[in-house]
């Protein structure tokens, strides 16, 4: 029997004003009016179908967090978000102090809605800033400028939100060390409770993949990361995940649940979910990617069980993104396997100084963070 971890909900809203050249998320450029009301109707029907399909996993459980991502969810009105959250709560209860995040562009129209989103029940906004350099923003295909970004942050501060996050990229096209650090200094000056600071990577099937820009080399990238990490640490931000920094008590509860191998329902175009069942099964599922099919009521795209042989890799792939210690008991509780199932891999990882262990936990080392892929590959093979 498996222990049931916390349960979250991911809601995907797929529309954007335009598709950014680096983006490989399931997003679609807005053409004409967005079918807000129709889409929300189908989101709620999708959730209702999942609650029935997966009732053996979900009965008596409450939602730990909700994350509304995209796309650009802030293209939807505050009234629509309020209705969506109200109706979700009629189908499944919320935990006390639930965290509810909405992704937003820092454009003028979306930022002016922040107070409305708070009234709707949103507790946290995640803003896709990416850079405070107007030339870099244009190269990235962003529709806001640096002044609008800063204005949006100031609106977030007075909106009544419990927290907000800024997404910031480094390793941008032709970016120098000083430009990257200047972006970070401007972000720190705005004093967000949470900062996601991550490297731009060229993903397949994006415009950047077809026409690759010139990015900083590995030495430049290391200098950016090392000096940027120092800036953030001095400013009072603690790194708790590969690309996430937060002030004390402002870590993202929703993402922590992902990385701790928690469960999450998923509704909306292309959304991915994971559920644990008391009988020992773990299921992953995904939803229809294209809005046309989804709006015809074609919700479930794929569902498959996670076999025991794959669970160590899936568990550690998530867990070793976090810098916190990994409780050994949670490995057993959430995978249904004994520690002996990974003893050979763990012993080798310790020999390579990828991890250290004590009686109760495993902890990734600084060396292990540099060789994370090699560490995770150990768990792709049978013990």
mmCIF file of C-alpha atoms in Angstrom:
data_model
loop_
_atom_site.group_PDB
_atom_site.id
_atom_site.type_symbol
_atom_site.label_atom_id
_atom_site.label_comp_id
_atom_site.label_asym_id
_atom_site.label_seq_id
_atom_site.Cartn_x
_atom_site.Cartn_y
_atom_site.Cartn_z
ATOM 1 C CA UNK A 1 0.000 0.000 0.000
ATOM 2 C CA UNK A 2 1.264 3.478 -0.924
ATOM 3 C CA UNK A 3 0.993 6.589 1.203
ATOM 4 C CA UNK A 4 -0.946 9.318 -0.585
ATOM 5 C CA UNK A 5 1.117 12.538 -0.930
ATOM 6 C CA UNK A 6 -0.418 16.038 -1.046
ATOM 7 C CA UNK A 7 -2.764 16.667 -3.990
ATOM 8 C CA UNK A 8 -2.459 19.713 -6.259
ATOM 9 C CA UNK A 9 -4.286 20.867 -9.394
ATOM 10 C CA UNK A 10 -2.739 22.247 -12.570
ATOM 11 C CA UNK A 11 -4.991 24.243 -14.942
ATOM 12 C CA UNK A 12 -3.672 25.022 -18.430
ATOM 13 C CA UNK A 13 -4.884 28.004 -20.463
ATOM 14 C CA UNK A 14 -3.213 27.732 -23.880
ATOM 15 C CA UNK A 15 -3.575 31.155 -25.524
ATOM 16 C CA UNK A 16 -0.927 33.874 -25.863
ATOM 17 C CA UNK A 17 -0.901 37.173 -27.732
ATOM 18 C CA UNK A 18 1.964 35.749 -29.782
ATOM 19 C CA UNK A 19 4.279 32.749 -29.628
ATOM 20 C CA UNK A 20 7.766 33.497 -28.278
ATOM 21 C CA UNK A 21 10.620 32.062 -30.393
ATOM 22 C CA UNK A 22 12.116 30.095 -27.466
ATOM 23 C CA UNK A 23 8.835 28.663 -26.122
ATOM 24 C CA UNK A 24 8.101 24.933 -26.380
ATOM 25 C CA UNK A 25 5.086 24.974 -24.060
ATOM 26 C CA UNK A 26 1.664 24.066 -25.396
ATOM 27 C CA UNK A 27 0.609 27.591 -26.339
ATOM 28 C CA UNK A 28 -1.234 29.069 -29.296
ATOM 29 C CA UNK A 29 -1.148 32.616 -30.653
ATOM 30 C CA UNK A 30 -4.403 34.428 -30.123
ATOM 31 C CA UNK A 31 -6.495 34.748 -33.296
ATOM 32 C CA UNK A 32 -9.602 36.781 -32.687
ATOM 33 C CA UNK A 33 -11.559 36.512 -29.450
ATOM 34 C CA UNK A 34 -10.597 33.839 -26.928
ATOM 35 C CA UNK A 35 -13.554 31.544 -26.075
ATOM 36 C CA UNK A 36 -13.227 32.234 -22.345
ATOM 37 C CA UNK A 37 -16.606 31.044 -21.141
ATOM 38 C CA UNK A 38 -16.673 27.984 -23.369
ATOM 39 C CA UNK A 39 -13.183 26.954 -22.331
ATOM 40 C CA UNK A 40 -13.967 27.321 -18.618
ATOM 41 C CA UNK A 41 -17.102 25.218 -19.149
ATOM 42 C CA UNK A 42 -14.917 22.453 -20.590
ATOM 43 C CA UNK A 43 -12.279 22.810 -17.844
ATOM 44 C CA UNK A 44 -14.947 22.113 -15.257
ATOM 45 C CA UNK A 45 -16.342 19.166 -17.221
ATOM 46 C CA UNK A 46 -12.796 17.823 -17.583
ATOM 47 C CA UNK A 47 -12.294 18.057 -13.809
ATOM 48 C CA UNK A 48 -15.622 16.380 -13.145
ATOM 49 C CA UNK A 49 -14.658 13.487 -15.441
ATOM 50 C CA UNK A 50 -11.284 13.090 -13.696
ATOM 51 C CA UNK A 51 -12.814 13.110 -10.237
ATOM 52 C CA UNK A 52 -15.067 10.271 -11.330
ATOM 53 C CA UNK A 53 -12.378 8.359 -13.249
ATOM 54 C CA UNK A 54 -9.815 8.607 -10.466
ATOM 55 C CA UNK A 55 -12.171 8.530 -7.482
ATOM 56 C CA UNK A 56 -10.263 5.675 -5.807
ATOM 57 C CA UNK A 57 -7.289 8.029 -5.489
ATOM 58 C CA UNK A 58 -9.099 11.289 -4.780
ATOM 59 C CA UNK A 59 -11.847 10.415 -2.302
ATOM 60 C CA UNK A 60 -11.543 12.389 0.942
ATOM 61 C CA UNK A 61 -8.533 14.378 -0.348
ATOM 62 C CA UNK A 62 -8.331 18.171 -0.456
ATOM 63 C CA UNK A 63 -6.389 20.409 -2.822
ATOM 64 C CA UNK A 64 -3.036 21.529 -1.435
ATOM 65 C CA UNK A 65 -2.383 24.078 -4.228
ATOM 66 C CA UNK A 66 -3.618 25.228 -7.626
ATOM 67 C CA UNK A 67 -1.438 26.548 -10.443
ATOM 68 C CA UNK A 68 -3.065 28.219 -13.466
ATOM 69 C CA UNK A 69 -0.437 28.224 -16.208
ATOM 70 C CA UNK A 70 -0.154 28.643 -19.930
ATOM 71 C CA UNK A 71 -0.031 30.234 -22.365
ATOM 72 C CA UNK A 72 -1.024 33.482 -20.731
ATOM 73 C CA UNK A 73 -3.800 32.930 -18.166
ATOM 74 C CA UNK A 74 -3.929 36.669 -17.429
ATOM 75 C CA UNK A 75 -5.634 37.105 -20.797
ATOM 76 C CA UNK A 76 -8.721 35.769 -18.969
ATOM 77 C CA UNK A 77 -10.748 38.275 -16.967
ATOM 78 C CA UNK A 78 -10.783 38.298 -13.176
ATOM 79 C CA UNK A 79 -14.491 37.462 -13.329
ATOM 80 C CA UNK A 80 -13.778 34.309 -15.334
ATOM 81 C CA UNK A 81 -11.016 33.226 -12.942
ATOM 82 C CA UNK A 82 -13.341 33.858 -9.963
ATOM 83 C CA UNK A 83 -16.050 31.706 -11.507
ATOM 84 C CA UNK A 84 -13.574 28.944 -12.344
ATOM 85 C CA UNK A 85 -12.197 28.780 -8.795
ATOM 86 C CA UNK A 86 -15.628 28.921 -7.212
ATOM 87 C CA UNK A 87 -16.830 26.013 -9.345
ATOM 88 C CA UNK A 88 -13.671 23.971 -8.730
ATOM 89 C CA UNK A 89 -14.293 24.306 -4.997
ATOM 90 C CA UNK A 90 -17.802 22.898 -5.395
ATOM 91 C CA UNK A 91 -16.245 19.737 -6.865
ATOM 92 C CA UNK A 92 -13.279 19.258 -4.504
ATOM 93 C CA UNK A 93 -12.455 20.857 -1.158
ATOM 94 C CA UNK A 94 -9.484 23.141 -0.572
ATOM 95 C CA UNK A 95 -6.994 22.813 2.267
ATOM 96 C CA UNK A 96 -6.776 25.740 4.649
ATOM 97 C CA UNK A 97 -4.271 28.345 3.407
ATOM 98 C CA UNK A 98 -4.269 26.878 -0.093
ATOM 99 C CA UNK A 99 -1.775 28.509 -2.473
ATOM 100 C CA UNK A 100 -3.367 29.522 -5.798
ATOM 101 C CA UNK A 101 -0.946 30.818 -8.437
ATOM 102 C CA UNK A 102 -1.766 32.470 -11.751
ATOM 103 C CA UNK A 103 0.844 33.090 -14.460
ATOM 104 C CA UNK A 104 0.708 36.588 -15.913
ATOM 105 C CA UNK A 105 2.372 38.739 -18.515
ATOM 106 C CA UNK A 106 3.591 42.050 -17.100
ATOM 107 C CA UNK A 107 1.750 43.981 -19.811
ATOM 108 C CA UNK A 108 -0.422 46.929 -18.831
ATOM 109 C CA UNK A 109 -3.792 45.245 -19.397
ATOM 110 C CA UNK A 110 -2.965 42.127 -17.367
ATOM 111 C CA UNK A 111 -1.320 44.044 -14.503
ATOM 112 C CA UNK A 112 -4.360 46.262 -14.060
ATOM 113 C CA UNK A 113 -6.333 43.097 -13.263
ATOM 114 C CA UNK A 114 -4.167 42.045 -10.307
ATOM 115 C CA UNK A 115 -6.540 43.294 -7.593
ATOM 116 C CA UNK A 116 -9.415 41.561 -9.361
ATOM 117 C CA UNK A 117 -7.470 38.309 -9.370
ATOM 118 C CA UNK A 118 -6.881 38.644 -5.622
ATOM 119 C CA UNK A 119 -10.622 39.126 -5.092
ATOM 120 C CA UNK A 120 -11.163 36.026 -7.240
ATOM 121 C CA UNK A 121 -9.035 33.949 -4.865
ATOM 122 C CA UNK A 122 -5.564 34.140 -6.414
ATOM 123 C CA UNK A 123 -2.902 34.284 -3.686
ATOM 124 C CA UNK A 124 0.206 34.369 -5.853
ATOM 125 C CA UNK A 125 1.114 35.781 -9.292
ATOM 126 C CA UNK A 126 4.024 34.504 -11.392
ATOM 127 C CA UNK A 127 5.178 37.140 -13.890
ATOM 128 C CA UNK A 128 7.164 36.295 -17.022
ATOM 129 C CA UNK A 129 9.596 39.231 -16.943
ATOM 130 C CA UNK A 130 12.591 37.395 -18.579
ATOM 131 C CA UNK A 131 14.749 40.556 -18.832
ATOM 132 C CA UNK A 132 14.824 44.269 -18.063
ATOM 133 C CA UNK A 133 16.755 45.014 -21.245
ATOM 134 C CA UNK A 134 14.390 46.242 -23.978
ATOM 135 C CA UNK A 135 16.613 44.973 -26.789
ATOM 136 C CA UNK A 136 16.747 41.516 -25.225
ATOM 137 C CA UNK A 137 12.992 41.517 -24.660
ATOM 138 C CA UNK A 138 12.421 42.295 -28.325
ATOM 139 C CA UNK A 139 14.799 39.498 -29.356
ATOM 140 C CA UNK A 140 12.864 37.103 -27.110
ATOM 141 C CA UNK A 141 9.575 38.078 -28.716
ATOM 142 C CA UNK A 142 8.145 39.529 -25.512
ATOM 143 C CA UNK A 143 5.322 42.058 -25.872
ATOM 144 C CA UNK A 144 6.203 44.164 -22.803
ATOM 145 C CA UNK A 145 9.104 46.497 -22.105
ATOM 146 C CA UNK A 146 11.182 47.043 -18.976
ATOM 147 C CA UNK A 147 9.111 50.009 -17.782
ATOM 148 C CA UNK A 148 5.895 47.982 -18.019
ATOM 149 C CA UNK A 149 7.532 45.118 -16.142
ATOM 150 C CA UNK A 150 8.504 47.359 -13.245
ATOM 151 C CA UNK A 151 5.078 48.953 -13.200
ATOM 152 C CA UNK A 152 3.479 45.488 -13.016
ATOM 153 C CA UNK A 153 5.676 44.551 -10.060
ATOM 154 C CA UNK A 154 4.665 47.715 -8.213
ATOM 155 C CA UNK A 155 1.006 46.907 -8.871
ATOM 156 C CA UNK A 156 1.551 43.382 -7.534
ATOM 157 C CA UNK A 157 2.977 44.810 -4.314
ATOM 158 C CA UNK A 158 -0.197 46.796 -3.537
ATOM 159 C CA UNK A 159 -2.736 44.275 -4.844
ATOM 160 C CA UNK A 160 -3.099 42.232 -1.660
ATOM 161 C CA UNK A 161 -1.269 39.157 -2.986
ATOM 162 C CA UNK A 162 0.394 36.937 -0.399
ATOM 163 C CA UNK A 163 3.356 36.435 -2.730
ATOM 164 C CA UNK A 164 4.565 36.912 -6.276
ATOM 165 C CA UNK A 165 7.308 35.495 -8.451
ATOM 166 C CA UNK A 166 9.434 36.997 -11.208
ATOM 167 C CA UNK A 167 10.652 34.725 -14.004
ATOM 168 C CA UNK A 168 14.056 35.909 -15.203
ATOM 169 C CA UNK A 169 16.260 34.315 -17.876
ATOM 170 C CA UNK A 170 19.999 34.351 -18.357
ATOM 171 C CA UNK A 171 22.234 33.062 -21.184
ATOM 172 C CA UNK A 172 20.263 35.239 -23.613
ATOM 173 C CA UNK A 173 21.332 35.917 -27.224
ATOM 174 C CA UNK A 174 24.597 37.929 -27.234
ATOM 175 C CA UNK A 175 24.211 38.572 -23.516
ATOM 176 C CA UNK A 176 27.327 39.711 -21.650
ATOM 177 C CA UNK A 177 28.078 38.912 -18.022
ATOM 178 C CA UNK A 178 27.381 42.502 -17.010
ATOM 179 C CA UNK A 179 24.027 42.531 -18.848
ATOM 180 C CA UNK A 180 22.946 39.335 -17.083
ATOM 181 C CA UNK A 181 23.973 40.671 -13.676
ATOM 182 C CA UNK A 182 22.287 44.016 -14.387
ATOM 183 C CA UNK A 183 19.010 42.179 -15.051
ATOM 184 C CA UNK A 184 19.397 40.384 -11.749
ATOM 185 C CA UNK A 185 20.241 43.576 -9.833
ATOM 186 C CA UNK A 186 17.109 45.276 -11.196
ATOM 187 C CA UNK A 187 15.004 42.269 -10.190
ATOM 188 C CA UNK A 188 16.492 42.218 -6.676
ATOM 189 C CA UNK A 189 15.864 45.963 -6.308
ATOM 190 C CA UNK A 190 12.144 45.268 -6.826
ATOM 191 C CA UNK A 191 12.291 42.863 -3.844
ATOM 192 C CA UNK A 192 10.042 40.032 -5.074
ATOM 193 C CA UNK A 193 9.421 37.286 -2.482
ATOM 194 C CA UNK A 194 10.349 34.651 -5.086
ATOM 195 C CA UNK A 195 12.659 34.643 -8.116
ATOM 196 C CA UNK A 196 12.890 31.957 -10.791
ATOM 197 C CA UNK A 197 16.260 32.518 -12.455
ATOM 198 C CA UNK A 198 16.952 30.062 -15.207
ATOM 199 C CA UNK A 199 19.042 29.486 -18.294
ATOM 200 C CA UNK A 200 17.609 29.942 -21.785
ATOM 201 C CA UNK A 201 17.871 26.624 -23.601
ATOM 202 C CA UNK A 202 17.178 25.967 -27.275
ATOM 203 C CA UNK A 203 14.286 23.504 -27.450
ATOM 204 C CA UNK A 204 13.254 21.455 -30.509
ATOM 205 C CA UNK A 205 10.401 22.728 -32.676
ATOM 206 C CA UNK A 206 10.854 26.365 -31.672
ATOM 207 C CA UNK A 207 11.852 29.306 -33.862
ATOM 208 C CA UNK A 208 15.188 29.473 -32.037
ATOM 209 C CA UNK A 209 15.794 25.836 -32.960
ATOM 210 C CA UNK A 210 15.324 26.644 -36.642
ATOM 211 C CA UNK A 211 17.408 29.821 -36.436
ATOM 212 C CA UNK A 212 19.700 29.443 -33.417
ATOM 213 C CA UNK A 213 20.910 32.705 -31.891
ATOM 214 C CA UNK A 214 24.425 33.146 -30.528
ATOM 215 C CA UNK A 215 24.385 32.336 -26.812
ATOM 216 C CA UNK A 216 27.126 32.788 -24.189
ATOM 217 C CA UNK A 217 29.615 29.912 -24.070
ATOM 218 C CA UNK A 218 30.046 27.524 -21.122
ATOM 219 C CA UNK A 219 32.691 29.655 -19.398
ATOM 220 C CA UNK A 220 30.558 32.777 -19.679
ATOM 221 C CA UNK A 221 27.523 30.835 -18.486
ATOM 222 C CA UNK A 222 29.384 29.608 -15.397
ATOM 223 C CA UNK A 223 30.510 33.164 -14.561
ATOM 224 C CA UNK A 224 26.918 34.383 -14.906
ATOM 225 C CA UNK A 225 25.592 31.665 -12.635
ATOM 226 C CA UNK A 226 28.331 31.922 -10.010
ATOM 227 C CA UNK A 227 28.230 35.701 -9.684
ATOM 228 C CA UNK A 228 24.441 35.825 -9.970
ATOM 229 C CA UNK A 229 24.066 33.211 -7.241
ATOM 230 C CA UNK A 230 26.286 35.316 -4.997
ATOM 231 C CA UNK A 231 24.199 38.442 -5.677
ATOM 232 C CA UNK A 232 21.004 36.603 -4.773
ATOM 233 C CA UNK A 233 22.466 35.079 -1.627
ATOM 234 C CA UNK A 234 23.751 38.419 -0.351
ATOM 235 C CA UNK A 235 20.296 39.918 -1.043
ATOM 236 C CA UNK A 236 18.657 37.357 1.250
ATOM 237 C CA UNK A 237 17.391 34.841 -1.283
ATOM 238 C CA UNK A 238 17.875 31.156 -0.596
ATOM 239 C CA UNK A 239 18.240 28.738 -3.497
ATOM 240 C CA UNK A 240 15.963 25.788 -2.810
ATOM 241 C CA UNK A 241 15.723 24.278 -6.300
ATOM 242 C CA UNK A 242 17.918 24.247 -9.407
ATOM 243 C CA UNK A 243 16.526 27.550 -10.704
ATOM 244 C CA UNK A 244 14.353 28.829 -7.830
ATOM 245 C CA UNK A 245 15.254 31.342 -5.127
ATOM 246 C CA UNK A 246 13.006 32.632 -2.367
ATOM 247 C CA UNK A 247 13.020 34.736 0.744
ATOM 248 C CA UNK A 248 12.266 32.870 3.979
ATOM 249 C CA UNK A 249 8.875 31.097 3.917
ATOM 250 C CA UNK A 250 8.087 32.128 0.320
ATOM 251 C CA UNK A 251 8.963 28.922 -1.542
ATOM 252 C CA UNK A 252 6.334 27.901 -4.103
ATOM 253 C CA UNK A 253 4.166 25.247 -2.410
ATOM 254 C CA UNK A 254 2.824 23.984 -5.732
ATOM 255 C CA UNK A 255 6.214 23.371 -7.303
ATOM 256 C CA UNK A 256 7.541 21.877 -4.076
ATOM 257 C CA UNK A 257 4.748 19.319 -4.299
ATOM 258 C CA UNK A 258 5.814 18.412 -7.853
ATOM 259 C CA UNK A 259 9.453 18.010 -6.861
ATOM 260 C CA UNK A 260 8.606 16.003 -3.734
ATOM 261 C CA UNK A 261 6.839 13.437 -5.936
ATOM 262 C CA UNK A 262 3.416 14.676 -4.900
ATOM 263 C CA UNK A 263 0.169 14.125 -6.786
ATOM 264 C CA UNK A 264 -1.508 16.563 -9.137
ATOM 265 C CA UNK A 265 -4.702 16.590 -11.111
ATOM 266 C CA UNK A 266 -4.415 18.298 -14.487
ATOM 267 C CA UNK A 267 -7.079 19.937 -16.639
ATOM 268 C CA UNK A 268 -6.827 21.936 -19.849
ATOM 269 C CA UNK A 269 -5.092 21.554 -23.205
ATOM 270 C CA UNK A 270 -1.961 19.409 -22.952
ATOM 271 C CA UNK A 271 -1.956 19.345 -19.134
ATOM 272 C CA UNK A 272 -0.064 16.472 -17.466
ATOM 273 C CA UNK A 273 -1.063 14.841 -14.181
ATOM 274 C CA UNK A 274 0.092 12.178 -11.722
ATOM 275 C CA UNK A 275 -1.928 10.267 -9.154
ATOM 276 C CA UNK A 276 -1.139 7.673 -6.489
ATOM 277 C CA UNK A 277 -3.663 4.970 -5.590
ATOM 278 C CA UNK A 278 -3.953 3.124 -2.264
ATOM 279 C CA UNK A 279 -3.677 -0.241 -4.078
ATOM 280 C CA UNK A 280 -0.067 0.554 -5.029
ATOM 281 C CA UNK A 281 -0.576 1.939 -8.538
ATOM 282 C CA UNK A 282 0.814 5.246 -9.782
ATOM 283 C CA UNK A 283 -0.762 6.726 -12.910
ATOM 284 C CA UNK A 284 0.388 9.483 -15.246
ATOM 285 C CA UNK A 285 -2.022 11.060 -17.712
ATOM 286 C CA UNK A 286 -2.205 13.913 -20.201
ATOM 287 C CA UNK A 287 -4.917 15.878 -21.945
ATOM 288 C CA UNK A 288 -5.667 16.685 -25.583
ATOM 289 C CA UNK A 289 -3.210 19.351 -26.763
ATOM 290 C CA UNK A 290 -5.147 21.374 -29.319
ATOM 291 C CA UNK A 291 -7.969 23.706 -28.239
ATOM 292 C CA UNK A 292 -10.228 22.591 -31.097
ATOM 293 C CA UNK A 293 -10.309 19.002 -29.885
ATOM 294 C CA UNK A 294 -10.539 20.004 -26.247
ATOM 295 C CA UNK A 295 -13.487 22.295 -26.957
ATOM 296 C CA UNK A 296 -15.237 19.344 -28.611
ATOM 297 C CA UNK A 297 -15.071 17.543 -25.268
ATOM 298 C CA UNK A 298 -12.097 15.338 -26.125
ATOM 299 C CA UNK A 299 -10.238 15.671 -22.830
ATOM 300 C CA UNK A 300 -8.150 12.599 -21.989
ATOM 301 C CA UNK A 301 -5.284 11.969 -24.395
ATOM 302 C CA UNK A 302 -3.211 9.313 -22.658
ATOM 303 C CA UNK A 303 -3.167 7.414 -19.379
ATOM 304 C CA UNK A 304 -0.568 4.885 -18.259
ATOM 305 C CA UNK A 305 0.651 3.270 -15.066
ATOM 306 C CA UNK A 306 4.177 3.887 -13.832
ATOM 307 C CA UNK A 307 5.763 0.426 -13.417
ATOM 308 C CA UNK A 308 7.824 -0.237 -10.306
ATOM 309 C CA UNK A 309 11.050 -0.424 -12.345
ATOM 310 C CA UNK A 310 10.604 3.220 -13.445
ATOM 311 C CA UNK A 311 9.681 4.659 -10.053
ATOM 312 C CA UNK A 312 13.203 5.195 -8.660
ATOM 313 C CA UNK A 313 14.173 7.319 -11.667
ATOM 314 C CA UNK A 314 10.943 9.322 -11.547
ATOM 315 C CA UNK A 315 11.242 9.860 -7.791
ATOM 316 C CA UNK A 316 14.869 11.015 -7.847
ATOM 317 C CA UNK A 317 14.471 13.004 -11.077
ATOM 318 C CA UNK A 318 12.111 15.231 -9.117
ATOM 319 C CA UNK A 319 13.655 15.006 -5.664
ATOM 320 C CA UNK A 320 17.229 15.815 -6.667
ATOM 321 C CA UNK A 321 16.094 19.082 -8.269
ATOM 322 C CA UNK A 322 15.603 20.263 -4.704
ATOM 323 C CA UNK A 323 18.568 21.127 -2.525
ATOM 324 C CA UNK A 324 16.905 19.838 0.645
ATOM 325 C CA UNK A 325 17.618 16.393 2.043
ATOM 326 C CA UNK A 326 15.512 13.510 0.682
ATOM 327 C CA UNK A 327 13.850 11.525 3.496
ATOM 328 C CA UNK A 328 14.472 7.812 2.927
ATOM 329 C CA UNK A 329 11.051 7.005 4.350
ATOM 330 C CA UNK A 330 9.366 9.103 1.642
ATOM 331 C CA UNK A 331 11.061 7.000 -1.030
ATOM 332 C CA UNK A 332 9.375 3.930 0.441
ATOM 333 C CA UNK A 333 6.054 5.684 1.135
ATOM 334 C CA UNK A 334 5.665 7.244 -2.318
ATOM 335 C CA UNK A 335 7.167 4.543 -4.576
ATOM 336 C CA UNK A 336 6.104 1.409 -2.698
ATOM 337 C CA UNK A 337 9.695 0.113 -2.919
ATOM 338 C CA UNK A 338 12.202 -0.720 -0.220
ATOM 339 C CA UNK A 339 15.497 1.138 0.033
ATOM 340 C CA UNK A 340 17.261 -2.070 -0.949
ATOM 341 C CA UNK A 341 15.820 -1.615 -4.473
ATOM 342 C CA UNK A 342 18.243 1.285 -5.046
ATOM 343 C CA UNK A 343 21.110 0.270 -2.745
ATOM 344 C CA UNK A 344 23.603 -0.379 -5.570
ATOM 345 C CA UNK A 345 22.887 2.930 -7.265
ATOM 346 C CA UNK A 346 22.984 4.844 -3.972
ATOM 347 C CA UNK A 347 26.300 3.252 -2.991
ATOM 348 C CA UNK A 348 27.820 4.185 -6.355
ATOM 349 C CA UNK A 349 26.460 7.726 -6.134
ATOM 350 C CA UNK A 350 28.081 8.099 -2.701
ATOM 351 C CA UNK A 351 31.387 6.800 -4.074
ATOM 352 C CA UNK A 352 31.238 9.410 -6.836
ATOM 353 C CA UNK A 353 30.444 12.156 -4.302
ATOM 354 C CA UNK A 354 27.134 12.852 -6.045
ATOM 355 C CA UNK A 355 25.244 12.438 -2.762
ATOM 356 C CA UNK A 356 25.863 11.932 0.944
ATOM 357 C CA UNK A 357 23.638 10.054 3.346
ATOM 358 C CA UNK A 358 22.822 9.742 7.010
ATOM 359 C CA UNK A 359 20.510 7.370 8.847
ATOM 360 C CA UNK A 360 17.341 9.138 7.668
ATOM 361 C CA UNK A 361 18.063 10.896 4.381
ATOM 362 C CA UNK A 362 20.079 11.387 1.204
ATOM 363 C CA UNK A 363 21.457 14.780 0.215
ATOM 364 C CA UNK A 364 22.753 15.886 -3.183
ATOM 365 C CA UNK A 365 26.225 17.483 -3.027
ATOM 366 C CA UNK A 366 27.579 20.510 -4.883
ATOM 367 C CA UNK A 367 29.458 18.033 -7.076
ATOM 368 C CA UNK A 368 26.245 16.091 -7.640
ATOM 369 C CA UNK A 369 24.439 19.229 -8.810
ATOM 370 C CA UNK A 370 27.089 19.680 -11.495
ATOM 371 C CA UNK A 371 26.651 16.070 -12.631
ATOM 372 C CA UNK A 372 22.906 15.763 -12.112
ATOM 373 C CA UNK A 373 22.297 13.963 -15.417
ATOM 374 C CA UNK A 374 24.916 11.345 -14.611
ATOM 375 C CA UNK A 375 23.428 10.894 -11.153
ATOM 376 C CA UNK A 376 19.911 10.381 -12.496
ATOM 377 C CA UNK A 377 21.090 7.944 -15.177
ATOM 378 C CA UNK A 378 22.079 5.549 -12.394
ATOM 379 C CA UNK A 379 18.411 4.969 -11.670
ATOM 380 C CA UNK A 380 17.462 4.170 -15.266
ATOM 381 C CA UNK A 381 18.880 0.648 -14.900
ATOM 382 C CA UNK A 382 17.695 -2.233 -12.774
ATOM 383 C CA UNK A 383 19.346 -2.707 -9.411
#
